[in-house]
Coordinates of C-alpha atoms in Angstrom, one line a residue:
M3 CA 125.0 101.9 72.5
P4 CA 123.2 105.2 72.5
T5 CA 125.1 108.0 70.9
E6 CA 123.2 111.0 72.4
F7 CA 124.8 112.5 75.4
L8 CA 122.4 113.8 78.1
T9 CA 122.5 115.3 81.5
S10 CA 121.2 113.5 84.6
R11 CA 118.2 115.7 84.6
Q12 CA 117.4 115.0 80.9
I13 CA 117.8 111.2 81.5
A14 CA 115.5 111.4 84.6
E15 CA 112.9 113.5 82.7
Q16 CA 112.9 111.2 79.7
T17 CA 112.5 108.1 81.9
L18 CA 109.7 109.8 83.9
Q19 CA 107.9 110.8 80.8
D20 CA 108.1 107.2 79.4
V21 CA 106.7 105.8 82.6
L22 CA 103.8 108.4 82.7
N23 CA 103.0 107.6 79.0
D24 CA 102.9 103.9 79.9
F25 CA 100.2 104.7 82.5
D26 CA 98.3 107.0 80.1
I27 CA 98.8 109.9 82.5
K28 CA 98.4 113.3 80.9
L29 CA 99.0 116.0 83.5
P30 CA 98.3 119.7 83.5
S31 CA 100.8 121.8 81.7
H32 CA 102.7 122.9 84.8
V33 CA 103.4 119.3 85.6
Q34 CA 103.9 118.1 82.1
N35 CA 106.6 120.8 81.8
F36 CA 108.2 119.1 84.8
A37 CA 107.6 121.3 87.8
I38 CA 110.1 119.0 89.4
D39 CA 113.6 119.3 90.7
F40 CA 116.4 116.9 90.0
P41 CA 119.1 119.0 91.7
Y42 CA 121.9 116.5 91.8
P43 CA 123.4 114.2 89.2
I44 CA 123.1 110.4 89.0
P45 CA 126.0 108.7 90.7
S46 CA 128.3 106.3 88.9
P47 CA 127.0 102.8 88.4
E48 CA 129.9 101.4 90.5
E49 CA 128.7 103.2 93.6
T50 CA 125.2 101.9 93.4
N51 CA 125.5 98.4 91.9
S52 CA 124.0 99.7 88.7
E53 CA 126.2 98.1 86.2
K54 CA 123.2 96.4 84.5
L55 CA 120.2 98.2 85.9
N56 CA 120.2 101.8 87.0
L57 CA 119.1 101.5 90.6
S58 CA 119.2 105.3 91.0
L59 CA 116.4 105.6 88.6
V60 CA 114.5 102.4 89.6
G61 CA 114.3 103.7 93.1
A62 CA 113.5 107.3 92.2
I63 CA 111.2 107.5 89.2
P64 CA 108.2 105.4 90.3
A65 CA 108.0 107.3 93.6
C66 CA 108.5 110.6 91.8
A67 CA 105.6 109.7 89.4
N68 CA 103.3 109.0 92.3
A69 CA 104.3 112.3 93.9
I70 CA 103.6 114.2 90.7
I71 CA 100.2 112.7 90.1
A72 CA 99.3 113.3 93.8
A73 CA 100.2 117.0 93.3
A74 CA 97.9 117.0 90.2
I75 CA 95.1 115.5 92.2
F76 CA 95.6 118.0 95.0
Q77 CA 95.4 120.9 92.5
A78 CA 92.3 119.4 90.8
R79 CA 90.6 119.3 94.1
G80 CA 91.2 122.9 94.8
G81 CA 94.7 122.9 96.3
A82 CA 97.7 124.9 95.4
A83 CA 100.2 124.0 92.7
Q84 CA 103.5 122.6 94.1
R85 CA 106.8 121.3 93.1
V86 CA 108.4 117.9 93.6
G87 CA 112.1 117.4 94.4
I88 CA 114.0 114.1 94.0
D89 CA 117.6 113.6 95.0
L90 CA 119.0 111.0 92.5
R91 CA 122.0 110.4 94.7
R92 CA 119.8 108.6 97.1
G93 CA 117.4 106.7 94.7
H94 CA 119.2 103.3 94.8
N95 CA 118.4 102.9 98.5
Y96 CA 114.7 102.5 97.8
I97 CA 114.9 99.1 96.0
D98 CA 115.4 97.4 99.4
P99 CA 115.5 99.3 102.8
D100 CA 118.7 97.5 103.8
I101 CA 120.8 98.7 100.9
G102 CA 121.9 102.0 102.3
M103 CA 121.2 101.8 106.0
T104 CA 120.1 99.3 108.7
P105 CA 116.6 100.0 109.9
S106 CA 116.3 99.5 113.6
L107 CA 113.8 99.2 116.5
N108 CA 115.0 100.6 119.8
R109 CA 118.5 100.9 118.1
Q110 CA 118.5 97.1 117.6
E111 CA 118.4 95.6 114.1
V112 CA 115.0 94.5 113.1
P113 CA 114.8 90.7 113.8
L114 CA 115.3 88.4 110.8
D115 CA 113.1 85.7 112.4
V116 CA 112.7 82.3 110.8
V117 CA 114.9 83.3 107.8
F118 CA 118.3 81.9 108.6
G119 CA 118.7 78.3 107.3
N120 CA 115.9 78.6 104.8
P121 CA 117.2 77.0 101.6
F122 CA 114.4 78.6 99.5
L123 CA 115.2 82.3 100.0
K124 CA 118.2 83.2 97.9
N125 CA 119.4 80.2 96.0
I126 CA 119.3 79.2 92.3
Y127 CA 119.3 75.5 91.8
E128 CA 120.5 73.5 88.8
T129 CA 118.2 70.9 87.2
E130 CA 119.0 67.6 85.7
D131 CA 119.0 69.2 82.2
H132 CA 121.4 72.0 83.3
K133 CA 118.8 74.7 83.6
Y134 CA 118.4 76.9 86.6
A135 CA 115.3 77.0 88.9
V136 CA 114.3 79.4 91.6
L137 CA 112.2 77.8 94.3
S138 CA 110.7 80.2 96.8
A139 CA 109.5 79.8 100.4
V140 CA 109.2 83.3 101.8
Y141 CA 107.1 82.0 104.7
V142 CA 107.8 78.9 106.8
D143 CA 104.7 77.0 105.8
L144 CA 106.1 77.0 102.2
V145 CA 109.3 75.5 103.5
Y146 CA 107.3 72.6 104.9
Q147 CA 105.5 72.3 101.5
W148 CA 108.6 72.3 99.4
S149 CA 110.2 69.7 101.8
A150 CA 107.2 67.5 101.4
F151 CA 107.1 67.9 97.6
L152 CA 110.8 67.3 97.1
G153 CA 110.9 64.5 99.7
C154 CA 114.0 65.8 101.4
S155 CA 115.2 67.7 104.4
V156 CA 115.6 71.5 104.4
A157 CA 119.4 71.3 104.3
Q158 CA 120.6 73.2 101.3
S159 CA 122.6 70.3 99.9
A160 CA 119.6 68.0 100.2
V161 CA 117.4 70.5 98.3
A162 CA 120.1 70.9 95.6
E163 CA 120.3 67.1 95.2
A164 CA 116.5 66.8 95.0
V165 CA 116.1 69.5 92.4
K166 CA 119.0 68.0 90.4
S167 CA 116.8 64.8 90.0
W168 CA 114.2 66.8 88.0
N169 CA 114.4 68.1 84.5
A170 CA 113.2 71.7 84.2
T171 CA 110.0 71.1 82.3
D172 CA 108.7 68.4 84.6
L173 CA 109.6 70.4 87.7
E174 CA 107.9 73.5 86.4
E175 CA 104.8 71.6 85.4
A176 CA 104.6 69.6 88.7
A177 CA 105.2 72.7 90.9
A178 CA 102.5 74.6 89.0
A179 CA 100.0 71.7 89.6
A180 CA 101.0 71.8 93.3
G181 CA 100.6 75.5 93.6
L182 CA 104.1 76.0 94.7
P183 CA 106.1 79.2 93.7
M184 CA 109.0 78.5 91.4
A185 CA 110.3 79.5 88.0
I186 CA 113.0 78.5 85.5
C187 CA 115.4 81.2 84.7
Q188 CA 114.6 82.4 81.1
T189 CA 116.4 84.8 78.8
E190 CA 114.6 88.0 77.8
E191 CA 114.2 86.5 74.3
S192 CA 112.8 83.2 75.4
W193 CA 110.4 85.0 77.8
K194 CA 109.1 87.2 75.0
R195 CA 108.2 84.0 73.1
H196 CA 106.6 82.3 76.1
P197 CA 102.7 82.4 76.1
Q198 CA 102.6 84.4 79.3
G199 CA 105.4 86.6 78.2
V200 CA 103.5 87.3 75.0
E201 CA 100.4 88.1 77.1
L202 CA 102.2 90.5 79.4
G203 CA 104.2 92.0 76.5
K204 CA 101.1 93.3 74.7
K205 CA 99.8 95.1 77.8
P206 CA 101.0 98.3 79.6
W207 CA 103.1 98.0 82.8
V208 CA 99.9 97.9 84.9
P209 CA 96.7 97.0 82.9
V210 CA 93.7 99.1 83.9
E211 CA 90.1 98.3 82.8
E212 CA 87.0 100.3 83.4
V213 CA 84.0 98.1 84.5
P214 CA 80.5 99.3 83.5
S215 CA 78.2 100.2 86.4
V216 CA 76.4 97.2 87.7
P217 CA 73.5 97.0 90.2
A218 CA 74.9 97.1 93.7
E219 CA 73.6 96.5 97.2
N220 CA 74.3 100.1 97.9
D221 CA 72.8 102.2 95.1
S222 CA 73.8 105.5 96.6
L223 CA 76.1 107.7 94.6
P224 CA 79.8 106.9 94.8
L225 CA 81.4 108.2 97.9
P226 CA 82.5 111.7 97.1
L227 CA 86.0 113.1 97.9
P228 CA 85.8 116.5 99.6
C229 CA 86.9 119.7 97.8
H230 CA 89.8 121.8 99.1
P231 CA 91.4 118.9 101.1
A232 CA 94.4 119.3 103.3
R233 CA 96.3 116.7 101.4
P234 CA 96.1 115.1 97.9
L235 CA 94.3 111.9 98.9
S236 CA 92.4 113.1 102.0
G237 CA 89.1 111.3 102.2
L238 CA 90.2 108.3 100.1
R239 CA 89.5 105.0 101.9
V240 CA 91.8 102.1 100.9
L241 CA 91.1 98.5 102.0
C242 CA 94.2 96.3 101.8
L243 CA 94.0 92.5 102.1
T244 CA 97.7 92.2 101.6
H245 CA 100.9 90.5 102.8
A246 CA 104.6 90.4 101.9
I247 CA 105.8 93.7 100.2
A248 CA 104.2 94.7 96.9
G249 CA 100.6 94.9 98.2
P250 CA 101.2 96.6 101.5
S251 CA 103.6 99.1 99.9
A252 CA 100.9 100.1 97.4
G253 CA 98.7 101.0 100.3
R254 CA 101.6 102.7 102.1
T255 CA 102.3 104.9 99.0
L256 CA 98.6 106.1 99.0
A257 CA 98.8 106.7 102.8
E258 CA 101.9 108.9 102.2
H259 CA 99.6 111.3 100.4
G260 CA 96.8 111.3 102.9
A261 CA 94.7 108.2 102.2
S262 CA 93.1 106.4 105.1
A263 CA 94.4 102.8 104.6
L264 CA 93.4 99.8 106.5
Q265 CA 95.4 96.6 106.1
V266 CA 93.4 93.4 106.9
M267 CA 95.6 90.4 107.8
F268 CA 94.5 86.9 108.3
T269 CA 94.0 86.0 111.9
H270 CA 96.4 83.1 111.7
G271 CA 98.7 84.6 109.1
F272 CA 102.3 85.5 109.7
E273 CA 104.4 88.4 108.6
H274 CA 108.1 89.0 109.0
L275 CA 108.8 92.0 111.2
F276 CA 111.6 93.2 108.9
V277 CA 109.0 93.3 106.0
Y278 CA 106.1 94.7 108.0
S279 CA 108.2 97.5 109.6
Y280 CA 108.8 99.2 106.3
A281 CA 106.2 97.9 103.7
S282 CA 103.3 98.8 106.1
L283 CA 104.3 102.2 107.3
G284 CA 101.3 104.5 107.7
L285 CA 98.8 101.6 107.6
S286 CA 96.3 100.7 110.3
T287 CA 96.5 96.9 110.5
T288 CA 93.8 94.6 111.8
R289 CA 93.0 90.9 111.7
L290 CA 90.0 89.1 110.3
S291 CA 89.3 85.4 109.6
L292 CA 87.3 84.8 106.4
H293 CA 86.5 81.4 107.8
K294 CA 84.0 83.2 110.2
E295 CA 80.7 84.7 108.8
A296 CA 80.9 87.6 111.3
D297 CA 84.3 88.6 109.9
R298 CA 83.1 88.2 106.3
A299 CA 80.2 90.4 107.1
R300 CA 82.5 93.0 108.6
L301 CA 84.7 92.9 105.5
R302 CA 81.6 93.5 103.3
T303 CA 80.7 96.5 105.4
L304 CA 84.2 97.9 104.9
V305 CA 83.9 97.3 101.1
K306 CA 80.8 99.4 101.0
D307 CA 82.7 102.3 102.5
A308 CA 85.9 101.9 100.5
H309 CA 87.1 103.7 97.4
V310 CA 89.9 101.2 96.7
W311 CA 90.5 97.5 97.3
I312 CA 94.0 96.1 97.1
D313 CA 94.8 92.4 97.6
S314 CA 97.9 90.3 96.9
Y315 CA 96.6 86.8 97.1
R316 CA 95.7 84.4 94.3
P317 CA 92.2 85.1 92.9
D318 CA 90.7 81.8 94.1
A319 CA 92.0 82.4 97.7
I320 CA 89.7 85.4 98.0
A321 CA 86.9 84.5 95.7
K322 CA 86.0 81.3 97.5
F323 CA 85.0 83.5 100.5
G324 CA 82.7 85.7 98.4
F325 CA 85.0 88.4 97.3
S326 CA 85.5 87.9 93.6
N327 CA 85.6 91.0 91.3
S328 CA 81.9 90.6 90.6
D329 CA 81.1 90.1 94.3
L330 CA 83.0 93.3 95.2
H331 CA 81.3 95.4 92.5
H332 CA 77.9 94.0 93.6
I333 CA 78.7 95.5 97.0
N334 CA 80.2 98.7 95.7
H335 CA 79.9 99.4 92.0
S336 CA 82.4 102.3 91.9
L337 CA 85.2 100.3 93.7
I338 CA 88.7 100.4 92.3
I339 CA 89.9 96.8 92.6
C340 CA 93.6 96.2 92.5
R341 CA 94.9 92.6 92.3
V342 CA 98.6 92.3 92.8
T343 CA 99.8 89.0 91.4
C344 CA 103.0 87.4 90.1
Y345 CA 102.0 86.9 86.4
G346 CA 99.0 89.1 85.9
T347 CA 95.3 88.3 85.8
S348 CA 95.1 87.0 82.2
G349 CA 97.0 84.4 80.2
P350 CA 97.9 80.8 80.9
W351 CA 99.8 81.6 84.1
N352 CA 97.1 84.0 85.6
S353 CA 96.7 81.8 88.7
K354 CA 100.4 80.6 89.0
P355 CA 101.8 81.7 92.4
G356 CA 105.1 83.5 92.8
F357 CA 107.0 86.2 94.6
D358 CA 109.5 88.9 93.5
M359 CA 112.1 86.3 92.5
Q360 CA 109.8 84.5 90.2
G361 CA 109.3 87.7 88.3
S362 CA 113.1 88.2 88.0
S363 CA 113.7 84.6 86.9
S364 CA 110.9 84.3 84.4
S365 CA 111.4 87.7 82.8
G366 CA 115.1 87.1 82.0
M367 CA 116.4 89.5 84.6
M368 CA 118.4 87.0 86.5
T369 CA 120.0 85.7 83.3
L370 CA 120.8 89.3 82.4
M371 CA 122.5 89.9 85.7
G372 CA 124.7 86.8 85.2
Q373 CA 125.8 87.7 81.7
G374 CA 129.6 88.5 81.5
V375 CA 130.0 87.7 85.2
G376 CA 132.0 84.7 86.3
D377 CA 130.7 81.5 84.7
G378 CA 127.7 83.4 83.3
Q379 CA 125.1 81.6 85.4
P380 CA 122.0 83.5 86.4
Q381 CA 122.4 85.8 89.4
W382 CA 120.1 87.7 91.7
P383 CA 119.6 91.4 91.0
P384 CA 121.0 93.9 93.5
G385 CA 118.9 94.2 96.6
M386 CA 117.2 90.8 96.0
V387 CA 113.7 92.2 95.9
I388 CA 113.9 94.7 93.0
N389 CA 110.4 94.1 91.8
D390 CA 108.5 94.2 95.1
Y391 CA 108.6 97.9 96.1
T392 CA 108.6 98.9 92.5
T393 CA 105.4 97.0 92.0
G394 CA 103.9 98.7 95.0
Y395 CA 104.7 102.1 93.5
A396 CA 103.3 101.0 90.1
A397 CA 100.1 99.8 91.6
A398 CA 99.6 103.0 93.5
L399 CA 100.4 105.0 90.4
A400 CA 97.8 103.1 88.4
I401 CA 95.2 103.7 91.1
Q402 CA 96.1 107.4 91.2
S403 CA 95.8 107.6 87.4
I404 CA 92.1 106.7 87.8
I405 CA 91.5 109.1 90.7
V406 CA 93.0 112.0 88.8
K407 CA 90.8 111.3 85.8
R408 CA 87.8 111.2 88.2
V409 CA 88.5 114.5 89.9
Q410 CA 89.3 116.2 86.6
G411 CA 86.0 115.0 85.3
E412 CA 87.5 112.9 82.5
V413 CA 85.7 109.7 83.7
G414 CA 82.6 109.2 85.8
A415 CA 82.8 108.1 89.4
Q416 CA 80.0 105.7 89.0
H417 CA 82.0 103.0 87.2
G418 CA 84.3 100.5 88.9
W419 CA 87.8 99.6 87.8
L420 CA 90.1 96.6 87.7
V421 CA 93.9 97.3 88.1
S422 CA 96.3 94.4 87.5
P423 CA 99.9 95.0 88.6
S424 CA 102.2 92.0 88.5
L425 CA 105.7 91.3 89.7
T426 CA 106.7 89.9 86.4
G427 CA 105.2 92.8 84.5
T428 CA 107.3 95.1 86.7
A429 CA 110.5 93.0 86.0
M430 CA 109.8 93.5 82.3
A431 CA 109.2 97.2 82.8
I432 CA 112.5 97.6 84.7
S433 CA 114.3 95.9 81.8
K434 CA 112.5 98.2 79.3
Y435 CA 113.0 101.6 81.0
F436 CA 115.8 101.2 83.5
K437 CA 118.7 99.4 81.9
T438 CA 121.9 101.3 82.4
S439 CA 122.8 100.8 78.8
R440 CA 119.7 102.6 77.6
F441 CA 121.5 106.0 78.0
S442 CA 125.1 107.0 77.6
P443 CA 126.7 108.0 81.0
P444 CA 125.3 111.4 82.1
T445 CA 127.5 114.3 81.0
D446 CA 127.4 115.7 84.6
Q447 CA 128.1 112.4 86.4
E448 CA 131.7 113.1 87.3
G449 CA 132.0 114.1 91.0
S450 CA 128.5 112.9 91.9
H451 CA 128.6 110.3 94.7
A452 CA 125.9 108.1 96.1
L453 CA 124.4 109.0 99.5
P454 CA 122.5 107.0 102.1
P455 CA 118.8 107.7 102.5
E456 CA 117.5 110.4 104.7
T457 CA 116.0 108.8 107.8
L458 CA 112.6 108.8 109.5
E459 CA 112.4 108.2 113.2
G460 CA 109.7 108.0 115.8
D461 CA 107.9 106.0 118.5
T462 CA 105.7 103.2 117.3
G463 CA 103.7 100.4 118.8
L464 CA 106.8 98.2 118.3
G465 CA 109.4 100.5 119.8
Y466 CA 111.5 103.4 118.5
L467 CA 111.8 103.0 114.8
K468 CA 114.5 104.4 112.5
T469 CA 114.0 103.7 108.9
L470 CA 114.1 105.3 105.4
A471 CA 112.3 108.6 104.9
S472 CA 110.3 108.9 101.7
L473 CA 112.4 110.1 98.7
P474 CA 110.0 112.7 97.1
K475 CA 109.8 116.2 98.6
L476 CA 106.6 118.0 97.9
S477 CA 106.6 121.8 98.6
V478 CA 103.0 122.1 99.8
T479 CA 101.9 118.7 101.0
P480 CA 105.0 116.9 102.3
I481 CA 104.7 113.2 102.8
F482 CA 103.9 112.0 106.3
Y483 CA 101.7 109.3 107.9
E484 CA 98.6 110.7 109.5
V485 CA 97.7 107.6 111.5
G486 CA 101.1 107.2 113.0
L487 CA 104.3 105.8 111.8
L488 CA 103.7 102.1 112.5
G489 CA 101.2 100.3 114.7
S490 CA 101.6 96.9 116.3
L491 CA 100.9 94.2 113.8
G492 CA 97.1 93.5 113.6
S493 CA 96.3 95.6 116.7
A494 CA 93.7 98.0 115.2
L495 CA 90.0 97.6 115.1
P496 CA 88.6 96.8 111.7
R497 CA 87.6 100.3 110.7
F498 CA 89.2 102.9 108.5
P499 CA 91.7 105.1 110.5
G500 CA 90.3 108.5 111.1
Y501 CA 86.7 107.4 110.8
D502 CA 84.5 106.6 113.8
A503 CA 82.5 103.8 112.1
D504 CA 80.4 101.7 114.4
F505 CA 82.1 98.5 115.4
D506 CA 81.1 96.5 118.5
L507 CA 83.8 94.1 119.8
E508 CA 81.0 92.0 121.2
D509 CA 80.1 91.0 117.7
A510 CA 83.5 89.3 117.3
T511 CA 83.9 85.9 118.8
P512 CA 87.1 83.9 118.8
M513 CA 87.2 80.4 117.4
K514 CA 87.8 77.6 119.7
K515 CA 91.3 76.0 119.4
E516 CA 89.8 72.7 118.2
D517 CA 87.9 74.6 115.5
V518 CA 91.0 76.4 114.4
A519 CA 92.9 73.1 114.3
E520 CA 90.1 71.6 112.1
Q521 CA 89.5 74.5 109.8
V522 CA 93.0 75.9 109.5
G523 CA 95.5 73.4 110.7
A524 CA 94.1 70.1 109.3
P525 CA 94.0 71.3 105.7
K526 CA 97.6 72.4 105.9
A527 CA 98.7 68.9 107.2
Q528 CA 96.6 67.3 104.5
R529 CA 98.2 69.5 101.9
L530 CA 101.7 68.2 102.8
E531 CA 100.6 64.6 102.2
E532 CA 99.0 65.6 98.9
L533 CA 102.2 67.4 97.8
R534 CA 104.3 64.3 98.6
K535 CA 101.9 62.1 96.5
L536 CA 101.7 64.5 93.6
A537 CA 105.5 64.8 93.2
K538 CA 105.8 61.0 93.3
A539 CA 103.1 60.6 90.7
Y540 CA 104.9 63.0 88.3
K541 CA 108.2 61.3 88.8
A542 CA 106.6 57.9 88.2
R543 CA 104.9 59.1 85.0
R544 CA 108.2 60.5 83.8
D545 CA 110.0 57.2 84.5
R546 CA 107.4 55.3 82.5
T547 CA 108.0 57.5 79.4

């Protein structure tokens, strides 16, 4: 246990500085001396489910770091110096928007469509050799796939029985071969010895790599950002091919500070409304199908005009359509490419799929949460998706760390960049920086009580929305969403919000239903058969040995 006794402000400042150092962010003196206000103490762990992980800091510090670097960018571009305020009593709410309030549309709770009854959302299953596996199906098509793989119904008892027939090593190997998201619950120590844990452990929270300038289709100078902007990221164009939470929330964080962010969703893709209505605040959302050449051509045009690309798909899912890293830099050599993954872009698991919960289970976080509780079995962290929004903030922070160096003249704008945030890397960072046991209880904690979030309300394309307001308070450039609070999902034209780029709807032609069935539907049906056969083959091989 630590023996030094600190105030809440000192704990927050130390944690903030540690995070900034991890991102190699060196700010001007007025920021480095913490021109930031933490006016209220950290509440007691019991009030915020922070017995193991300090959710007050997890929810506050990454957002705070983004606000500070946005303020530095604003000043470097000719704007005024400003202060940032953070209310630590509210920080825990920002791990999951449902912790401290119930977001609503037209005063009704946001629908939890196709969630109830899904046995692959918040369960931990025991294997034949008494280890614990987290199988995920965040979307309904993955429910079908797991059902085909396991050869059982989607009743929770049937899934538990099916998982119990596998030993952990075989299940993990077969699921990886099948491209299905799952992980065995590790301890922190065993993960540090795992080859992928070793790979992530030797890197910063979010690895950032400069890419030398390459010949590009567009040899014009990198798109300049205007001087004396109204907001820190005014003029920055962000292209997001993202789904779920971590990817969209990275774009949302940049939009909070003035970026023009366009989210491109697959024409036949699905998103939960309860996810979209918070993770995609401030984004303009459109739909494109990369199966169509006209849509691929439109996306290439958008890449030419973008400063930042963010995607949250497996590398091969995008690259096969002509949007690999080298393809993108051939189109726009100064592009900042951010690939949000589960396990990072290097190492033996660089293409292994996964969601927030695979990051928690692989890294040892779930095992940590279960230690000393009941029977000691792994447990979910508070809020369930502790890594998702935190990874979004981390991705945005890494992107802003490049932008601030560009506007301060520390790096040239002609080079491209690769940014590699991962859900598991975030889980490891949370354990490194945000364990409650890292500091003694703050000396000023007595009498401090947790508060719900401040709220943000307004008309949207989906109805009257009430949700969480952003936590940081900036004195000169307060956070708001220029393009509107929330648009109807996929309803915008494929162009950057605020820019009148040419786009003719006549150039877009819908696919015939039979073509959609052949190109989109048939491969999905075929995959179910392949999964069924693959699982049987693995089991047969095991039975022979």
